[in-house]
CSV table of C-alpha atoms and ligand atoms in Angstrom, one decimal:
chain,number,residue,atom,x,y,z
A,1,UNK,CA,-7.8,14.7,-0.5
A,2,UNK,CA,-7.0,10.9,-0.5
A,3,UNK,CA,-6.6,8.9,-3.4
A,4,UNK,CA,-9.1,6.3,-3.9
A,5,UNK,CA,-7.3,2.8,-3.8
A,6,UNK,CA,-8.6,0.5,-6.5
A,7,UNK,CA,-10.0,-2.9,-5.3
A,8,UNK,CA,-7.3,-5.6,-5.2
A,9,UNK,CA,-8.0,-9.0,-4.2
A,10,UNK,CA,-5.6,-9.8,-0.9
A,11,UNK,CA,-4.6,-13.7,-1.1
A,12,UNK,CA,-4.9,-15.9,2.0
A,13,UNK,CA,-2.1,-18.4,2.3
A,14,UNK,CA,-3.5,-22.0,1.8
A,15,UNK,CA,-1.8,-24.9,3.8
A,16,UNK,CA,-1.1,-27.8,1.4
A,17,UNK,CA,-2.3,-26.3,-2.0
A,18,UNK,CA,-0.6,-28.3,-4.7
A,19,UNK,CA,-0.5,-28.8,-8.5
A,20,UNK,CA,0.2,-31.9,-10.4
A,21,UNK,CA,2.4,-32.2,-13.3
A,22,UNK,CA,2.2,-35.1,-15.7
A,23,UNK,CA,5.3,-36.1,-17.2
A,24,UNK,CA,5.4,-38.1,-20.5
A,25,UNK,CA,6.8,-41.4,-18.7
A,26,UNK,CA,3.4,-41.1,-17.0
A,27,UNK,CA,4.9,-40.2,-13.6
A,28,UNK,CA,2.8,-37.4,-11.6
A,29,UNK,CA,4.6,-34.9,-9.3
A,30,UNK,CA,3.0,-32.5,-7.2
A,31,UNK,CA,4.1,-29.3,-6.7
A,32,UNK,CA,3.3,-26.6,-3.9
A,33,UNK,CA,1.3,-23.8,-4.9
A,34,UNK,CA,2.2,-20.8,-3.3
A,35,UNK,CA,0.7,-17.5,-2.5
A,36,UNK,CA,1.7,-13.8,-2.1
A,37,UNK,CA,-0.1,-10.9,-0.7
A,38,UNK,CA,-1.7,-9.8,-4.5
A,39,UNK,CA,-1.2,-11.5,-7.8
A,40,UNK,CA,-1.1,-14.9,-9.6
A,41,UNK,CA,-0.4,-18.0,-7.6
A,42,UNK,CA,2.8,-19.6,-8.1
A,43,UNK,CA,4.0,-23.3,-8.5
A,44,UNK,CA,7.2,-24.1,-6.8
A,45,UNK,CA,9.4,-26.1,-8.9
A,46,UNK,CA,12.6,-25.7,-7.1
A,47,UNK,CA,12.7,-29.8,-6.2
A,48,UNK,CA,11.2,-30.8,-9.8
A,49,UNK,CA,14.8,-31.6,-11.4
A,50,UNK,CA,16.0,-33.2,-8.0
A,51,UNK,CA,12.9,-35.3,-7.9
A,52,UNK,CA,12.2,-35.7,-12.1
A,53,UNK,CA,15.2,-35.1,-14.0
A,54,UNK,CA,13.3,-32.2,-15.7
A,55,UNK,CA,14.1,-28.6,-15.8
A,56,UNK,CA,11.7,-26.1,-16.5
A,57,UNK,CA,11.6,-24.0,-19.6
A,58,UNK,CA,11.0,-20.2,-19.9
A,59,UNK,CA,13.3,-17.8,-21.7
A,60,UNK,CA,12.4,-14.1,-20.9
A,61,UNK,CA,11.1,-15.3,-17.7
A,62,UNK,CA,7.6,-14.9,-19.2
A,63,UNK,CA,6.1,-17.0,-16.5
A,64,UNK,CA,8.5,-17.6,-13.8
A,65,UNK,CA,9.0,-16.0,-10.5
A,66,UNK,CA,12.8,-15.6,-9.7
A,67,UNK,CA,12.2,-14.3,-6.0
A,68,UNK,CA,9.9,-13.4,-3.4
A,69,UNK,CA,10.0,-9.4,-2.9
A,70,UNK,CA,7.9,-7.5,-0.9
A,71,UNK,CA,9.1,-4.2,-2.1
A,72,UNK,CA,7.2,-3.7,-5.2
A,73,UNK,CA,3.9,-4.7,-6.8
A,74,UNK,CA,2.6,-4.6,-10.4
A,75,UNK,CA,-0.5,-5.6,-11.9
A,76,UNK,CA,-0.2,-4.7,-15.4
A,77,UNK,CA,-3.2,-5.6,-16.9
A,78,UNK,CA,-5.1,-3.0,-14.4
A,79,UNK,CA,-2.2,-0.5,-14.5
A,80,UNK,CA,-1.2,-0.6,-10.7
A,81,UNK,CA,2.2,-0.1,-9.3
A,82,UNK,CA,2.3,-0.1,-5.5
A,83,UNK,CA,5.4,0.4,-3.5
A,84,UNK,CA,5.3,-1.3,0.0
A,85,UNK,CA,1.6,-1.3,-0.6
A,86,UNK,CA,1.7,2.3,-1.2
A,87,UNK,CA,0.3,3.7,-4.8
A,88,UNK,CA,2.5,5.4,-6.8
A,89,UNK,CA,-0.1,8.1,-7.6
A,90,UNK,CA,-0.3,8.8,-4.0
A,91,UNK,CA,3.3,8.8,-3.8
A,92,UNK,CA,4.2,10.9,-6.6
A,93,UNK,CA,1.8,13.3,-5.4
A,94,UNK,CA,2.7,13.6,-1.7
A,95,UNK,CA,6.1,12.2,-1.0
A,96,UNK,CA,9.7,13.7,-1.6
A,97,UNK,CA,11.9,11.4,-3.2
A,98,UNK,CA,14.0,10.6,0.1
A,99,UNK,CA,10.8,9.5,1.7
A,100,UNK,CA,10.7,7.2,-1.0
A,101,UNK,CA,14.1,5.9,-0.9
A,102,UNK,CA,13.3,5.4,3.1
A,103,UNK,CA,10.0,3.4,2.4
A,104,UNK,CA,11.8,1.3,-0.2
A,105,UNK,CA,15.0,0.4,1.5
A,106,UNK,CA,13.3,0.1,5.4
A,107,UNK,CA,9.6,-1.4,4.4
A,108,UNK,CA,7.7,1.7,6.0
A,109,UNK,CA,7.3,5.5,5.7
A,110,UNK,CA,9.7,7.1,7.7
A,111,UNK,CA,8.6,9.6,10.9
A,112,UNK,CA,9.7,12.5,11.4
A,113,UNK,CA,13.0,12.1,13.2
A,114,UNK,CA,13.7,9.0,11.1
A,115,UNK,CA,13.4,11.2,7.9
A,116,UNK,CA,15.6,14.1,8.9
A,117,UNK,CA,18.2,11.4,10.2
A,118,UNK,CA,18.2,9.6,6.8
A,119,UNK,CA,18.3,12.5,4.8
A,120,UNK,CA,21.2,14.2,6.9
A,121,UNK,CA,23.0,10.9,6.1
A,122,UNK,CA,22.1,11.1,2.5
A,123,UNK,CA,23.2,14.6,2.3
A,124,UNK,CA,26.6,14.3,3.9
A,125,UNK,CA,27.7,11.5,1.5
A,126,UNK,CA,27.1,13.4,-1.6
A,127,UNK,CA,30.6,14.2,-2.2
A,128,UNK,CA,32.9,12.1,-3.9
A,129,UNK,CA,36.5,11.1,-3.6
A,130,UNK,CA,38.8,13.8,-5.4
A,131,UNK,CA,40.7,10.9,-7.1
A,132,UNK,CA,37.4,9.8,-8.7
A,133,UNK,CA,37.5,13.2,-11.0
A,134,UNK,CA,40.9,12.0,-12.4
A,135,UNK,CA,39.2,8.7,-13.4
A,136,UNK,CA,36.6,10.3,-14.7
A,137,UNK,CA,38.4,13.0,-17.1
A,138,UNK,CA,40.0,9.6,-18.6
A,139,UNK,CA,37.0,9.3,-20.8
A,140,UNK,CA,36.7,10.4,-24.4
A,141,UNK,CA,35.4,13.7,-24.7
A,142,UNK,CA,32.6,12.4,-26.6
A,143,UNK,CA,32.1,9.2,-24.3
A,144,UNK,CA,28.5,8.4,-23.9
A,145,UNK,CA,27.4,9.4,-20.2
A,146,UNK,CA,25.8,5.8,-19.6
A,147,UNK,CA,29.4,4.6,-20.5
A,148,UNK,CA,31.1,6.9,-18.1
A,149,UNK,CA,28.1,5.9,-15.4
A,150,UNK,CA,29.0,2.1,-15.9
A,151,UNK,CA,33.0,2.8,-15.4
A,152,UNK,CA,32.6,5.5,-12.8
A,153,UNK,CA,29.7,3.7,-10.6
A,154,UNK,CA,31.9,0.7,-11.2
A,155,UNK,CA,35.2,2.6,-9.6
A,156,UNK,CA,33.5,3.3,-6.6
A,157,UNK,CA,34.0,-0.5,-5.9
A,158,UNK,CA,37.6,0.4,-5.7
A,159,UNK,CA,37.6,3.2,-3.1
A,160,UNK,CA,35.2,1.2,-0.8
A,161,UNK,CA,36.1,-2.1,-1.0
A,162,UNK,CA,37.5,-2.8,2.3
A,163,UNK,CA,34.8,-1.6,4.1
A,164,UNK,CA,31.8,-3.6,2.1
A,165,UNK,CA,31.3,-6.8,4.0
A,166,UNK,CA,28.1,-7.6,2.7
A,167,UNK,CA,27.3,-10.1,5.4
A,168,UNK,CA,27.3,-7.0,8.0
A,169,UNK,CA,23.8,-4.8,8.2
A,170,UNK,CA,25.7,-2.2,9.1
A,171,UNK,CA,28.3,-2.0,6.5
A,172,UNK,CA,25.0,-2.9,4.1
A,173,UNK,CA,23.6,0.3,5.1
A,174,UNK,CA,26.4,2.5,5.1
A,175,UNK,CA,27.0,1.1,1.4
A,176,UNK,CA,23.4,2.4,0.5
A,177,UNK,CA,23.7,5.5,1.9
A,178,UNK,CA,26.7,6.3,0.0
A,179,UNK,CA,25.7,4.8,-3.4
A,180,UNK,CA,22.2,6.9,-3.2
A,181,UNK,CA,24.1,10.0,-2.3
A,182,UNK,CA,26.9,9.7,-4.6
A,183,UNK,CA,25.1,8.7,-7.4
A,184,UNK,CA,23.5,12.0,-7.8
A,185,UNK,CA,27.2,13.7,-8.0
A,186,UNK,CA,28.2,10.8,-10.3
A,187,UNK,CA,25.4,11.4,-12.8
A,188,UNK,CA,25.7,15.5,-12.7
A,189,UNK,CA,29.8,14.7,-13.5
A,190,UNK,CA,28.9,12.5,-16.4
A,191,UNK,CA,26.3,15.5,-17.4
A,192,UNK,CA,28.9,18.0,-17.0
A,193,UNK,CA,31.5,16.2,-18.7
A,194,UNK,CA,29.4,15.4,-21.7
A,195,UNK,CA,28.9,19.4,-22.5
A,196,UNK,CA,32.6,20.1,-21.1
A,197,UNK,CA,31.7,22.3,-18.3
A,198,UNK,CA,33.5,21.9,-14.6
A,199,UNK,CA,32.3,19.7,-12.2
A,200,UNK,CA,29.8,21.6,-9.8
A,201,UNK,CA,29.8,20.6,-6.1
A,202,UNK,CA,26.6,19.5,-4.1
A,203,UNK,CA,25.2,22.1,-1.5
A,204,UNK,CA,23.5,21.0,1.5
A,205,UNK,CA,20.8,23.5,1.6
A,206,UNK,CA,19.3,22.3,-0.9
A,207,UNK,CA,16.8,18.8,-1.4
A,208,UNK,CA,18.0,15.7,-3.3
A,209,UNK,CA,16.4,16.9,-6.7
A,210,UNK,CA,17.1,20.6,-6.7
A,211,UNK,CA,20.7,19.7,-5.7
A,212,UNK,CA,21.1,17.4,-8.7
A,213,UNK,CA,19.7,20.2,-10.9
A,214,UNK,CA,21.9,22.5,-9.3
A,215,UNK,CA,24.9,20.6,-10.0
A,216,UNK,CA,23.7,19.7,-13.7
A,217,UNK,CA,22.9,23.1,-14.5
A,218,UNK,CA,24.8,25.8,-12.3
A,219,UNK,CA,28.6,26.8,-13.2
A,220,UNK,CA,30.9,28.3,-10.7
A,221,UNK,CA,30.4,31.7,-12.0
A,222,UNK,CA,26.4,31.4,-11.7
A,223,UNK,CA,24.2,29.5,-9.4
A,224,UNK,CA,21.2,27.9,-11.0
A,225,UNK,CA,17.7,29.5,-9.6
A,226,UNK,CA,15.7,26.1,-9.4
A,227,UNK,CA,12.2,26.8,-9.9
A,228,UNK,CA,9.4,24.7,-7.7
A,229,UNK,CA,8.1,23.3,-11.0
A,230,UNK,CA,11.6,22.2,-11.9
A,231,UNK,CA,12.2,20.8,-8.5
A,232,UNK,CA,8.9,19.3,-8.3
A,233,UNK,CA,9.4,17.6,-11.8
A,234,UNK,CA,12.6,16.5,-11.0
A,235,UNK,CA,11.4,15.0,-7.8
A,236,UNK,CA,8.6,13.0,-9.3
A,237,UNK,CA,10.6,12.0,-12.0
A,238,UNK,CA,12.9,10.4,-9.8
A,239,UNK,CA,10.0,9.2,-7.7
A,240,UNK,CA,8.3,7.5,-10.5
A,241,UNK,CA,11.6,5.6,-11.5
A,242,UNK,CA,12.5,4.4,-8.2
A,243,UNK,CA,11.6,0.9,-8.1
A,244,UNK,CA,9.6,-1.4,-10.8
A,245,UNK,CA,9.9,-5.1,-9.2
A,246,UNK,CA,12.1,-7.8,-11.3
A,247,UNK,CA,12.9,-6.0,-14.6
A,248,UNK,CA,16.0,-6.5,-16.5
A,249,UNK,CA,18.2,-4.1,-14.4
A,250,UNK,CA,16.9,-5.2,-11.1
A,251,UNK,CA,17.3,-8.8,-12.1
A,252,UNK,CA,20.7,-8.0,-13.2
A,253,UNK,CA,21.9,-6.1,-9.5
A,254,UNK,CA,20.1,-9.4,-7.9
A,255,UNK,CA,22.1,-11.9,-9.7
A,256,UNK,CA,25.2,-9.9,-9.6
A,257,UNK,CA,25.0,-9.6,-5.8
A,258,UNK,CA,23.9,-13.2,-5.3
A,259,UNK,CA,27.7,-14.0,-5.6
A,260,UNK,CA,28.1,-11.5,-2.8
A,261,UNK,CA,30.2,-9.2,-5.0
A,262,UNK,CA,30.8,-5.9,-3.9
A,263,UNK,CA,27.5,-3.3,-4.1
A,264,UNK,CA,29.1,-0.7,-6.5
A,265,UNK,CA,29.9,-3.0,-8.8
A,266,UNK,CA,26.3,-4.7,-8.8
A,267,UNK,CA,25.0,-1.4,-9.1
A,268,UNK,CA,27.5,-0.6,-12.2
A,269,UNK,CA,26.1,-4.1,-13.6
A,270,UNK,CA,22.3,-2.7,-13.3
A,271,UNK,CA,23.7,0.7,-15.1
A,272,UNK,CA,24.6,-1.4,-18.0
A,273,UNK,CA,21.3,-3.6,-18.3
A,274,UNK,CA,19.3,-0.2,-18.1
A,275,UNK,CA,21.1,0.9,-21.0
A,276,UNK,CA,19.3,-0.8,-24.0
A,277,UNK,CA,16.9,0.9,-25.9
A,278,UNK,CA,14.1,-1.8,-24.9
A,279,UNK,CA,14.7,-0.6,-20.9
A,280,UNK,CA,16.2,2.4,-19.6
A,281,UNK,CA,17.4,3.5,-22.9
A,282,UNK,CA,14.2,4.0,-24.3
A,283,UNK,CA,13.6,7.7,-23.2
A,284,UNK,CA,16.7,8.5,-25.3
A,285,UNK,CA,15.4,6.8,-28.3
A,286,UNK,CA,12.2,8.6,-28.1
A,287,UNK,CA,13.6,12.0,-28.8
A,288,UNK,CA,16.0,10.6,-31.5
A,289,UNK,CA,12.8,9.1,-33.2
A,290,UNK,CA,11.2,12.6,-33.1
A,291,UNK,CA,14.1,13.8,-34.4
A,292,UNK,CA,14.0,11.3,-37.1
A,293,UNK,CA,10.0,12.0,-37.8
A,294,UNK,CA,11.1,15.8,-38.0
A,295,UNK,CA,7.5,17.2,-39.3
A,296,UNK,CA,4.2,16.6,-38.7
A,297,UNK,CA,3.5,15.7,-42.1
A,298,UNK,CA,6.0,12.7,-41.6
A,299,UNK,CA,4.0,10.8,-38.6
A,300,UNK,CA,1.6,8.9,-40.6
A,301,UNK,CA,4.3,7.3,-42.6
A,302,UNK,CA,6.4,6.5,-39.8
A,303,UNK,CA,3.1,5.0,-37.8
A,304,UNK,CA,3.0,2.7,-41.1
A,305,UNK,CA,6.2,1.4,-40.5
A,306,UNK,CA,5.8,0.8,-36.9
A,307,UNK,CA,3.0,-1.3,-37.8
A,308,UNK,CA,4.8,-3.2,-40.6
A,309,UNK,CA,6.6,-6.5,-39.1
A,310,UNK,CA,9.3,-6.4,-41.9
A,311,UNK,CA,10.6,-3.3,-40.6
A,312,UNK,CA,12.6,-3.0,-37.3
A,313,UNK,CA,11.3,0.4,-36.5
A,314,UNK,CA,9.0,0.4,-33.7
A,315,UNK,CA,7.4,3.7,-32.3
A,316,UNK,CA,9.5,4.6,-29.2
A,317,UNK,CA,8.1,5.4,-25.8
A,318,UNK,CA,4.9,3.0,-26.5
A,319,UNK,CA,4.2,-0.2,-25.3
A,320,UNK,CA,5.4,-2.2,-21.9
A,321,UNK,CA,6.2,-6.2,-21.2
A,322,UNK,CA,4.0,-5.8,-18.1
A,323,UNK,CA,1.8,-2.9,-18.6
A,324,UNK,CA,-1.2,-4.1,-21.1
A,325,UNK,CA,-3.4,-1.0,-19.7
A,326,UNK,CA,-2.2,2.4,-19.3
A,327,UNK,CA,1.1,2.9,-17.7
A,328,UNK,CA,0.4,4.5,-14.3
A,329,UNK,CA,3.9,6.8,-14.0
A,330,UNK,CA,2.8,7.8,-17.7
A,331,UNK,CA,-0.1,9.2,-16.7
A,332,UNK,CA,1.4,11.4,-13.8
A,333,UNK,CA,4.6,12.2,-15.6
A,334,UNK,CA,2.3,13.6,-18.6
A,335,UNK,CA,0.9,16.1,-16.1
A,336,UNK,CA,4.4,17.0,-14.7
A,337,UNK,CA,5.6,17.2,-18.2
A,338,UNK,CA,2.6,19.5,-19.2
A,339,UNK,CA,3.6,22.1,-16.3
A,340,UNK,CA,7.1,22.1,-17.4
A,341,UNK,CA,6.6,22.5,-21.2
A,342,UNK,CA,4.2,25.6,-19.9
A,343,UNK,CA,6.5,27.1,-17.1
A,344,UNK,CA,9.5,27.1,-19.7
A,345,UNK,CA,7.1,28.3,-22.5
A,346,UNK,CA,7.9,25.4,-24.9
A,347,UNK,CA,4.7,24.1,-26.0
A,348,UNK,CA,5.0,25.4,-29.3
A,349,UNK,CA,8.5,24.5,-30.0
A,350,UNK,CA,8.4,22.0,-32.7
A,351,UNK,CA,9.7,19.0,-31.4
A,352,UNK,CA,7.4,19.1,-28.5
A,353,UNK,CA,4.4,19.9,-30.8
A,354,UNK,CA,5.2,16.9,-32.7
A,355,UNK,CA,5.0,14.5,-29.5
A,356,UNK,CA,2.0,15.9,-28.9
A,357,UNK,CA,0.6,15.1,-32.5
A,358,UNK,CA,2.2,11.9,-32.4
A,359,UNK,CA,0.7,10.8,-29.0
A,360,UNK,CA,-2.7,11.9,-30.5
A,361,UNK,CA,-2.7,9.9,-33.8
A,362,UNK,CA,-1.3,6.9,-32.2
A,363,UNK,CA,-4.1,6.8,-29.3
A,364,UNK,CA,-6.8,6.9,-31.9
A,365,UNK,CA,-4.6,4.5,-34.2
A,366,UNK,CA,-6.6,0.9,-34.2
A,367,UNK,CA,-3.2,-1.1,-34.2
A,368,UNK,CA,-2.1,0.8,-31.3
A,369,UNK,CA,-5.7,0.7,-29.4
A,370,UNK,CA,-6.1,-2.8,-30.0
A,371,UNK,CA,-2.7,-4.0,-29.0
A,372,UNK,CA,-3.2,-1.8,-25.6
A,373,UNK,CA,0.1,0.0,-26.9
A,374,UNK,CA,-0.1,3.2,-24.8
A,375,UNK,CA,2.4,5.8,-24.2
A,376,UNK,CA,4.9,4.7,-21.3
A,377,UNK,CA,6.7,6.6,-18.9
A,378,UNK,CA,9.6,7.4,-21.3
A,379,UNK,CA,7.8,9.0,-24.0
A,380,UNK,CA,6.8,11.7,-21.4
A,381,UNK,CA,10.0,11.9,-19.3
A,382,UNK,CA,12.1,12.1,-22.8
A,383,UNK,CA,9.8,14.9,-23.4
A,384,UNK,CA,10.3,16.7,-20.3
A,385,UNK,CA,13.9,16.1,-19.9
A,386,UNK,CA,14.7,17.8,-23.0
A,387,UNK,CA,12.6,20.4,-22.1
A,388,UNK,CA,14.4,21.0,-19.1
A,389,UNK,CA,17.6,21.4,-20.8
A,390,UNK,CA,19.0,18.0,-20.3
A,391,UNK,CA,21.1,16.7,-23.2
A,392,UNK,CA,19.7,13.5,-24.9
A,393,UNK,CA,22.0,11.0,-24.2
A,394,UNK,CA,21.8,11.8,-20.0
A,395,UNK,CA,18.3,10.4,-20.2
A,396,UNK,CA,19.2,7.0,-19.7
A,397,UNK,CA,21.6,8.3,-16.7
A,398,UNK,CA,18.8,10.1,-15.0
A,399,UNK,CA,16.8,6.7,-15.0
A,400,UNK,CA,19.5,5.1,-13.6
A,401,UNK,CA,20.1,7.9,-10.7
A,402,UNK,CA,16.2,7.2,-9.9
A,403,UNK,CA,16.3,3.4,-10.1
A,404,UNK,CA,19.6,3.3,-7.7
A,405,UNK,CA,17.3,3.0,-4.9
A,406,UNK,CA,15.4,0.3,-6.0
A,407,UNK,CA,18.2,-1.5,-7.3
A,408,UNK,CA,19.8,-1.3,-3.9
A,409,UNK,CA,16.8,-2.3,-1.8
A,410,UNK,CA,16.4,-5.2,-4.1
A,411,UNK,CA,20.1,-6.2,-3.4
A,412,UNK,CA,19.3,-6.0,0.5
A,413,UNK,CA,16.4,-8.0,0.3
A,414,UNK,CA,18.3,-10.3,-1.7
A,415,UNK,CA,21.1,-10.7,0.5
A,416,UNK,CA,19.0,-11.2,3.9
A,417,UNK,CA,16.6,-13.5,2.2
A,418,UNK,CA,16.8,-17.1,3.9
A,419,UNK,CA,16.6,-18.7,0.5
A,420,UNK,CA,19.5,-16.6,-0.8
A,421,UNK,CA,22.2,-18.8,-3.1
A,422,UNK,CA,24.1,-18.1,-6.0
A,423,UNK,CA,21.7,-17.5,-8.6
A,424,UNK,CA,22.5,-20.1,-11.4
A,425,UNK,CA,20.1,-20.6,-14.5
A,426,UNK,CA,19.4,-23.7,-16.3
A,427,UNK,CA,19.5,-24.2,-19.8
A,428,UNK,CA,18.2,-26.3,-22.6
A,429,UNK,CA,21.4,-27.2,-24.8
A,430,UNK,CA,20.6,-27.3,-28.3
A,431,UNK,CA,24.3,-27.6,-29.7
A,432,UNK,CA,26.4,-30.3,-31.4
A,433,UNK,CA,26.1,-33.8,-30.1
A,434,UNK,CA,29.5,-35.1,-28.1
A,435,UNK,CA,32.2,-35.8,-30.7
A,436,UNK,CA,36.0,-36.1,-30.8
A,437,UNK,CA,38.3,-33.0,-31.5
A,438,UNK,CA,39.2,-32.9,-35.4
A,439,UNK,CA,42.9,-32.0,-35.9
A,440,UNK,CA,43.6,-28.8,-37.6
A,441,UNK,CA,44.9,-30.9,-41.1
A,442,UNK,CA,42.1,-32.8,-41.2
A,443,UNK,CA,39.3,-29.9,-41.2
B,1,CMC,N1,5.8,0.0,-31.6
B,1,CMC,C1,5.1,-0.7,-32.7
B,1,CMC,N2,4.7,-2.2,-32.3
B,1,CMC,C2,5.0,-2.7,-31.3
B,1,CMC,C3,5.5,-1.7,-30.3
B,1,CMC,C4,5.7,-0.4,-30.4
B,1,CMC,N3,6.6,0.4,-29.7
B,1,CMC,N4,5.6,-2.3,-29.0
B,1,CMC,C5,4.9,-3.8,-29.1
B,1,CMC,N5,4.5,-3.6,-30.4
B,1,CMC,C6,3.6,-4.4,-31.0
B,1,CMC,C7,4.5,-5.8,-31.2
B,1,CMC,O1,5.1,-6.2,-32.6
B,1,CMC,C8,3.3,-7.3,-31.0
B,1,CMC,O2,2.4,-6.9,-32.3
B,1,CMC,P1,1.7,-8.2,-32.8
B,1,CMC,O3,0.9,-8.8,-31.9
B,1,CMC,O4,1.0,-8.2,-34.1
B,1,CMC,O5,2.8,-9.3,-33.1
B,1,CMC,C9,2.2,-6.5,-30.2
B,1,CMC,O6,2.5,-5.0,-30.0
B,1,CMC,C10,2.6,-6.8,-28.7
B,1,CMC,O7,3.6,-6.5,-28.3
B,1,CMC,P2,4.9,-7.7,-27.4
B,1,CMC,O8,5.8,-8.1,-28.8
B,1,CMC,O9,4.0,-8.6,-26.9
B,1,CMC,O10,5.6,-6.7,-26.4
B,1,CMC,P3,6.8,-6.9,-25.1
B,1,CMC,O11,6.3,-7.2,-24.0
B,1,CMC,O12,7.7,-8.0,-26.1
B,1,CMC,O13,7.7,-5.6,-25.3
B,1,CMC,C11,8.6,-3.5,-25.4
B,1,CMC,C12,7.6,-4.7,-25.2
B,1,CMC,C13,8.4,-2.6,-24.2
B,1,CMC,C14,10.1,-3.9,-25.5
B,1,CMC,C15,8.3,-2.9,-26.6
B,1,CMC,O14,6.6,-2.6,-26.4
B,1,CMC,C16,8.7,-1.9,-27.3
B,1,CMC,O15,9.8,-2.1,-28.1
B,1,CMC,N6,8.6,-0.9,-26.9
B,1,CMC,C17,9.4,0.3,-27.4
B,1,CMC,C18,10.6,0.7,-26.9
B,1,CMC,C19,9.9,1.2,-25.2
B,1,CMC,O16,9.3,2.6,-25.2
B,1,CMC,N7,10.6,0.5,-24.1
B,1,CMC,C20,10.4,1.1,-22.6
B,1,CMC,C21,9.3,0.5,-22.0
B,1,CMC,S1,9.2,1.3,-20.3
B,1,CMC,C22,10.6,1.3,-19.6
B,1,CMC,C23,10.9,0.1,-18.5
B,1,CMC,O17,9.9,0.2,-17.7
B,1,CMC,O18,11.9,-0.5,-18.4
């Protein structure tokens, strides 16, 4: 059955559309107004400084589009997420992660031959250099896997620097296939390292999602039998995390890459940006919060704390910078989460029962309802990944695994853009006025 597309206004280009800005000295300046396919029109301020001496001011990029992009579209008010025009709900239901990778990278759904060739290439790049193991073994036994990922993915730049000319499309493509393939292996290595298990080599007869589960949960003495529900849940998790337009980590990869830096190092920068609890660390924070809440009896007390502006506690896995409606990814992952809990017979385990109760109470609470604070994708991913047996600190690396294709697609788009130049934000200087150096003895 075909998914019914929500209605979205498609904008037509309008020649010569302008916005007029009046400056404090009375000068008026005409600024071009640009239109995308969908979404708000944008006022082009690129020449504002050159023409007037004024910068624009927008900390946190609340109203600023930093680039043109044709990869992903989000309508946060209506809870719509499209990749290359295709709704996330349809992709999550029907596409394999590898198909979505192809779509994000090359802008179209692959035909059978293209998909087979792409899949074959990714499959045959999953092995990592044996020396990388030596590098990884240098980490402390209890290192956070995200620290391991930042360092190890960054280290790939040492293994592949000479063959990575970012101005050469073929070398860019090779680097892309390597990153997508090796990310799964490195992520599984970080998972094994965290629990003191030996590294498990990839298996070429498994698809991307199943192979990843195999590398995480098999041991040399026993191969994991990946079930259909687990493989489907992992595939969905990866599809749902594949891209999310200009968020903190994607913008980081673009900024790092804008200096034409090595792409593996740029992806490592993206992983670093993703780590924080306001971004990719939220799924881990959800589980930590559930552990802190402990029992159902404490839910109301923690909800009270979440509403108290003097208390730093926030309900992790609720709210989103862009979605002021339901996160469409959350709706899909909620189903997978329930499928996994049922298959593994974990629905009644205390931490999962607590999560479901918290979800129910928060969705009926006026504070959360009036602010449109719904469970986001991290709420369900945290619960699902825990049920599948991943250690809590592995949740952000799993997010990074899914998001790698988005980062690298954004990187490709940035490098190929005719407007590409080094990113260099401006600032409003609020420091000390100009003054002379004071010798030490006079201070
Ligand atoms: N718990 C309690 N109150 C909240 C929460 C929350 N999780 N999120 C937002 N609020 C309140 C906020 O205090 C504000 O209240 P008021 O209007 O009274 O001042 C109101 O809701 C509006 O929120 P906001 O400050 O405009 O939201 P934001 O866009 O600045 O922040 C957020 C978005 C995701 C950082 C925030 O909702 C949050 O910290 N959530 C918890 C962490 C989390 O789950 N993050 C994962 C996001 S999804 C992953 C991804 O896509 O990267």
